[in-house]
C-alpha positions as a printed Julia matrix, in Angstrom:
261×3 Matrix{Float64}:
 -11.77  37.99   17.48
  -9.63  37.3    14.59
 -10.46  35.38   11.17
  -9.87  31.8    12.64
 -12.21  32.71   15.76
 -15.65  30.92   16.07
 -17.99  32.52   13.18
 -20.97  34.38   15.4
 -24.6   33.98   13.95
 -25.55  36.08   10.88
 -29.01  38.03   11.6
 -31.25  38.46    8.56
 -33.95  39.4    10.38
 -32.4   43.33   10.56
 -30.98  45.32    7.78
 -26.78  46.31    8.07
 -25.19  48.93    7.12
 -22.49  47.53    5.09
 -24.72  44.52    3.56
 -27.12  48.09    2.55
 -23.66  49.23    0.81
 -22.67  46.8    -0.57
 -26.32  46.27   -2.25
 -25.64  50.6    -3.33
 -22.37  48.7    -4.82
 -24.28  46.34   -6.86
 -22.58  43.19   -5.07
 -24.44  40.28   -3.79
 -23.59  39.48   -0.6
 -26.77  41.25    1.41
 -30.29  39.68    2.2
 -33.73  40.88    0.97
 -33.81  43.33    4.39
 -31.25  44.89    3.03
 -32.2   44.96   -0.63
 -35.92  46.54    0.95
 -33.78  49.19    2.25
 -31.17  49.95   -0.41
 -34.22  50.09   -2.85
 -36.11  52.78   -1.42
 -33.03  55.36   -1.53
 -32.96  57.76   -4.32
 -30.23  57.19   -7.0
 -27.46  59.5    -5.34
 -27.01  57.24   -2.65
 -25.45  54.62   -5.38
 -23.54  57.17   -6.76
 -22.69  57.87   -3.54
 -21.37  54.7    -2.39
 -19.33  54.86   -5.64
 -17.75  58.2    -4.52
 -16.91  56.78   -1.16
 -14.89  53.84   -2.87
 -13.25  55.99   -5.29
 -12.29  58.06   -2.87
 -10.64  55.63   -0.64
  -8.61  54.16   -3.72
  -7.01  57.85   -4.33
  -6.42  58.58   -0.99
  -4.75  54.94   -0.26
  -3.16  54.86   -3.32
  -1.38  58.28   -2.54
  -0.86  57.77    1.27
   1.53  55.02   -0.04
   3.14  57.11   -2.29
   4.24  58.92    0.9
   5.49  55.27    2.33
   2.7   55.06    4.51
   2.9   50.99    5.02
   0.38  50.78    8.21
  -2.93  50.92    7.87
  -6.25  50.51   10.66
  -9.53  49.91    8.24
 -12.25  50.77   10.38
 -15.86  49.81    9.47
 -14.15  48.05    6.49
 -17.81  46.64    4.85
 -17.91  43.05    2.31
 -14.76  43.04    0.2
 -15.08  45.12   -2.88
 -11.72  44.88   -5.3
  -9.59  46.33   -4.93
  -9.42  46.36   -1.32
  -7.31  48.43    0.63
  -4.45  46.5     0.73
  -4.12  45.72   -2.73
  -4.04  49.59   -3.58
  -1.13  49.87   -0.96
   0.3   46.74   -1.41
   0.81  47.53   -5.52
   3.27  50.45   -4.29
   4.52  49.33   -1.12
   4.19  45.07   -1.06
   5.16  45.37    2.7
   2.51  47.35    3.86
   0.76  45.77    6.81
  -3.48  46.89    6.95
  -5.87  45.71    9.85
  -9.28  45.59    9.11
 -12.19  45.88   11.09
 -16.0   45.26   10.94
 -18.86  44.57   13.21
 -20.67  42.41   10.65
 -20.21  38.9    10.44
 -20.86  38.28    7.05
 -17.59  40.42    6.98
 -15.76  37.59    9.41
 -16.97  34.78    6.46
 -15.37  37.24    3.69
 -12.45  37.75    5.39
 -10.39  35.39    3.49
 -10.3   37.49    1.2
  -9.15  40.52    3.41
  -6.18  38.62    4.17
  -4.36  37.41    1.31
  -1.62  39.58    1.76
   1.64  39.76   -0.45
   4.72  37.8     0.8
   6.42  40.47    2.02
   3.14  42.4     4.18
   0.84  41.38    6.17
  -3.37  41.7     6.81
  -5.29  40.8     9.63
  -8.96  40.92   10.73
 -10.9   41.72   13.72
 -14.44  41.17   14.06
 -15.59  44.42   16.33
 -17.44  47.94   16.73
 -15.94  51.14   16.45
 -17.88  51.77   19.47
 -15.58  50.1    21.06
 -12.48  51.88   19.89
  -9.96  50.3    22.67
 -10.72  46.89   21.78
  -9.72  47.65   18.34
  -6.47  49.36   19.6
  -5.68  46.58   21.8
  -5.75  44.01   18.65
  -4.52  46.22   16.25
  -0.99  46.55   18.12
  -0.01  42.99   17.99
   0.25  43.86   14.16
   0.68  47.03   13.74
   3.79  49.21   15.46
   2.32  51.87   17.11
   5.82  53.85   17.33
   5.44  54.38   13.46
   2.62  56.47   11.59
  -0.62  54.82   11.02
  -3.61  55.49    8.67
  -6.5   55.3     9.97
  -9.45  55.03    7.67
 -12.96  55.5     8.57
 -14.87  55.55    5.5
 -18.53  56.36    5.64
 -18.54  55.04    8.88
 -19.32  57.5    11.0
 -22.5   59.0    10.25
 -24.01  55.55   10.86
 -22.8   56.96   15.05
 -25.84  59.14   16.32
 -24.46  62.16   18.69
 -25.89  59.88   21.82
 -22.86  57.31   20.93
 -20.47  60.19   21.52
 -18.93  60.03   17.84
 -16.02  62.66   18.66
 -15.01  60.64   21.84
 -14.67  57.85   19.34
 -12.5   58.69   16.79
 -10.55  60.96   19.41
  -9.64  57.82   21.6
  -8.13  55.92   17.68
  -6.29  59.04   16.65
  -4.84  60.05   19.93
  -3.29  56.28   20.03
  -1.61  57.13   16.92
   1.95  58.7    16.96
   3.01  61.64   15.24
   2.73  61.76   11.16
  -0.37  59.34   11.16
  -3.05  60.22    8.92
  -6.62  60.03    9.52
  -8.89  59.32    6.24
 -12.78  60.08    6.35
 -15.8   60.45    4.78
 -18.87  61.12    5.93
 -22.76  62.05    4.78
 -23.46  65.54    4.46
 -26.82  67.16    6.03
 -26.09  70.25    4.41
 -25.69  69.76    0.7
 -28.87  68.07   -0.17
 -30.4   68.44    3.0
 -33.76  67.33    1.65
 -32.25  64.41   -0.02
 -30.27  63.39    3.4
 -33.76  63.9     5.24
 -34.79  60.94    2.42
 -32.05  58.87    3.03
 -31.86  58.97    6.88
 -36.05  57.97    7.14
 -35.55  55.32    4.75
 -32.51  53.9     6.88
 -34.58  54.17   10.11
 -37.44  52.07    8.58
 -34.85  49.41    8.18
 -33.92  49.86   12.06
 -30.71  51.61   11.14
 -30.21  55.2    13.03
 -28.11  57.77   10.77
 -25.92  60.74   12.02
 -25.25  63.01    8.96
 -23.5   66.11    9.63
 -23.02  69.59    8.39
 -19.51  70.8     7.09
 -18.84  71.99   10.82
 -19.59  68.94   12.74
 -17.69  66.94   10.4
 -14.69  69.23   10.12
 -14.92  68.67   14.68
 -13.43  64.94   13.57
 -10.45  67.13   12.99
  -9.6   68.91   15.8
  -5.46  69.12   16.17
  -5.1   67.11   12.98
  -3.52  68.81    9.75
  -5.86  68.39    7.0
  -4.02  67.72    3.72
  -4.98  69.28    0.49
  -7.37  70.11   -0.91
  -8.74  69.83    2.54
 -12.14  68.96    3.66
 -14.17  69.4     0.27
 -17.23  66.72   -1.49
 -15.29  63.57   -2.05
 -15.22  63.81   -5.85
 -12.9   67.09   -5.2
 -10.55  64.86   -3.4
  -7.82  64.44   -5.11
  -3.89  64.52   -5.22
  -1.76  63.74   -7.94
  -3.59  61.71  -10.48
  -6.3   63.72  -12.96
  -8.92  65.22  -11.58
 -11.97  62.74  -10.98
 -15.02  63.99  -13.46
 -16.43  66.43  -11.85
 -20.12  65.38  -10.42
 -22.83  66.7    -7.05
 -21.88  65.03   -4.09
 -23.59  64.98   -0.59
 -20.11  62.97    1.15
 -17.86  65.23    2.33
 -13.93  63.98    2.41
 -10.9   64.5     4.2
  -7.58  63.6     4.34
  -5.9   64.87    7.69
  -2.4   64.31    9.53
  -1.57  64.42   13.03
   1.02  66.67   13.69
């Protein structure tokens, strides 16, 4: 289902995750069951959505120093500027980016996802990660799959419970990528604040939403036969290339940047 598909029904009845983040953003395109659950997190988890966004603008931004021009956004959330493909675009105007989301107040955004420079190109599809070969399938009639890819899956999938078979999931989108395509996570820690994660993951379930946080080990298994790029898999404020070092600051999201060989 692309942007000019028929617009499925909205349901405000249940929180989402990426109406929640976007509340942790301070943006106002989320409903009161969302605000009830964004409200009872402790502060880190703002300053954790923060880190999450500032992460993805460093590691975009230096992917396409690289010439990385194709890009699958996976669990892409409301559009927060700069989106994705304005960091890329900015160094690489022909960079093509597909994003994806399973919420339809994403679908009524997606204008916005898709004003592309002349020379590029951005598409939407309104889907689940759960699903990864329905996203393949539409991703290739824009993207070419004999060229390296980014794939980014940003604090996406710790929102997939072990049940959902997480690994399967991302396994099935990276092993469809060829050679020298990079995969770009981040994920919630259990292990660095485990009491605060314990917080954070009952206050999500309340609002109907299951959470899958992971130690340093089961998020590092999202790597297996992938070349992780330094600094490697660190907190996502540590993430960082050639620009100044972000300030340093506690962080419960681990982040990764990794290539496939």
């Amino acid at each position: 289902m692309t942007a000019s598909a028929p617009r499925p029904r909205i349901d405000t009845s249940q929180a989402h995750p990426a109406r929640v983040y976007d509340w942790l953003l301070g943006g106002k395109d989320n409903y009161p069951v969302d605000e009830a659950v964004g409200a009872q997190l402790p502060p880190e988890a703002r300053d954790a959505a923060r880190q999450n966004r500032e992460f993805m603008h460093r590691a975009a931004a230096w992917l396409a120093t690289q010439g990385m021009d194709q890009f699958l956004d996976v669990g892409t959330g409301i559009p927060t500027a700069p989106n994705l493909h304005q960091i890329v675009q900015r160094t690489v105007p022909s960079a093509k980016v597909v994003y994806t989301d399973n919420d339809p107040i994403v679908l009524r955004h997606a204008e916005a996802l898709l004003v592309s420079t002349p020379e590029g190109a951005t598409d939407y599809i309104q889907a689940d990660v759960r699903d990864p070969k329905a996203i393949l399938e539409h991703a290739r009639t824009i993207l070419d799959f004999d060229r390296p890819i980014a794939l980014s899956l940003i604090a996406l999938m710790h929102f997939i419970s072990d049940e959902q078979d997480p690994y399967d999931i991302v396994s099935t989108l990276v092993d469809a990528l060829p050679s020298g395509s990079h995969l770009v996570l981040s994920h919630a820690s259990s292990d660095i604040f485990p009491e605060l994660s314990d917080q954070v993951t009952a206050e999500y379930a309340k609002g109907g939403i299951k959470l899958g946080f992971r130690t340093r080990d089961g998020v590092a298994r999202f790597l297996e036969g992938l070349e992780p790029v330094e600094p490697g898999l660190v907190t996502a404020p540590e993430w960082f290339r050639d620009e100044d070092a972000p300030e340093p600051e506690a962080s419960g999201i681990y982040a990764v940047v990794a290539r496939k060989p």
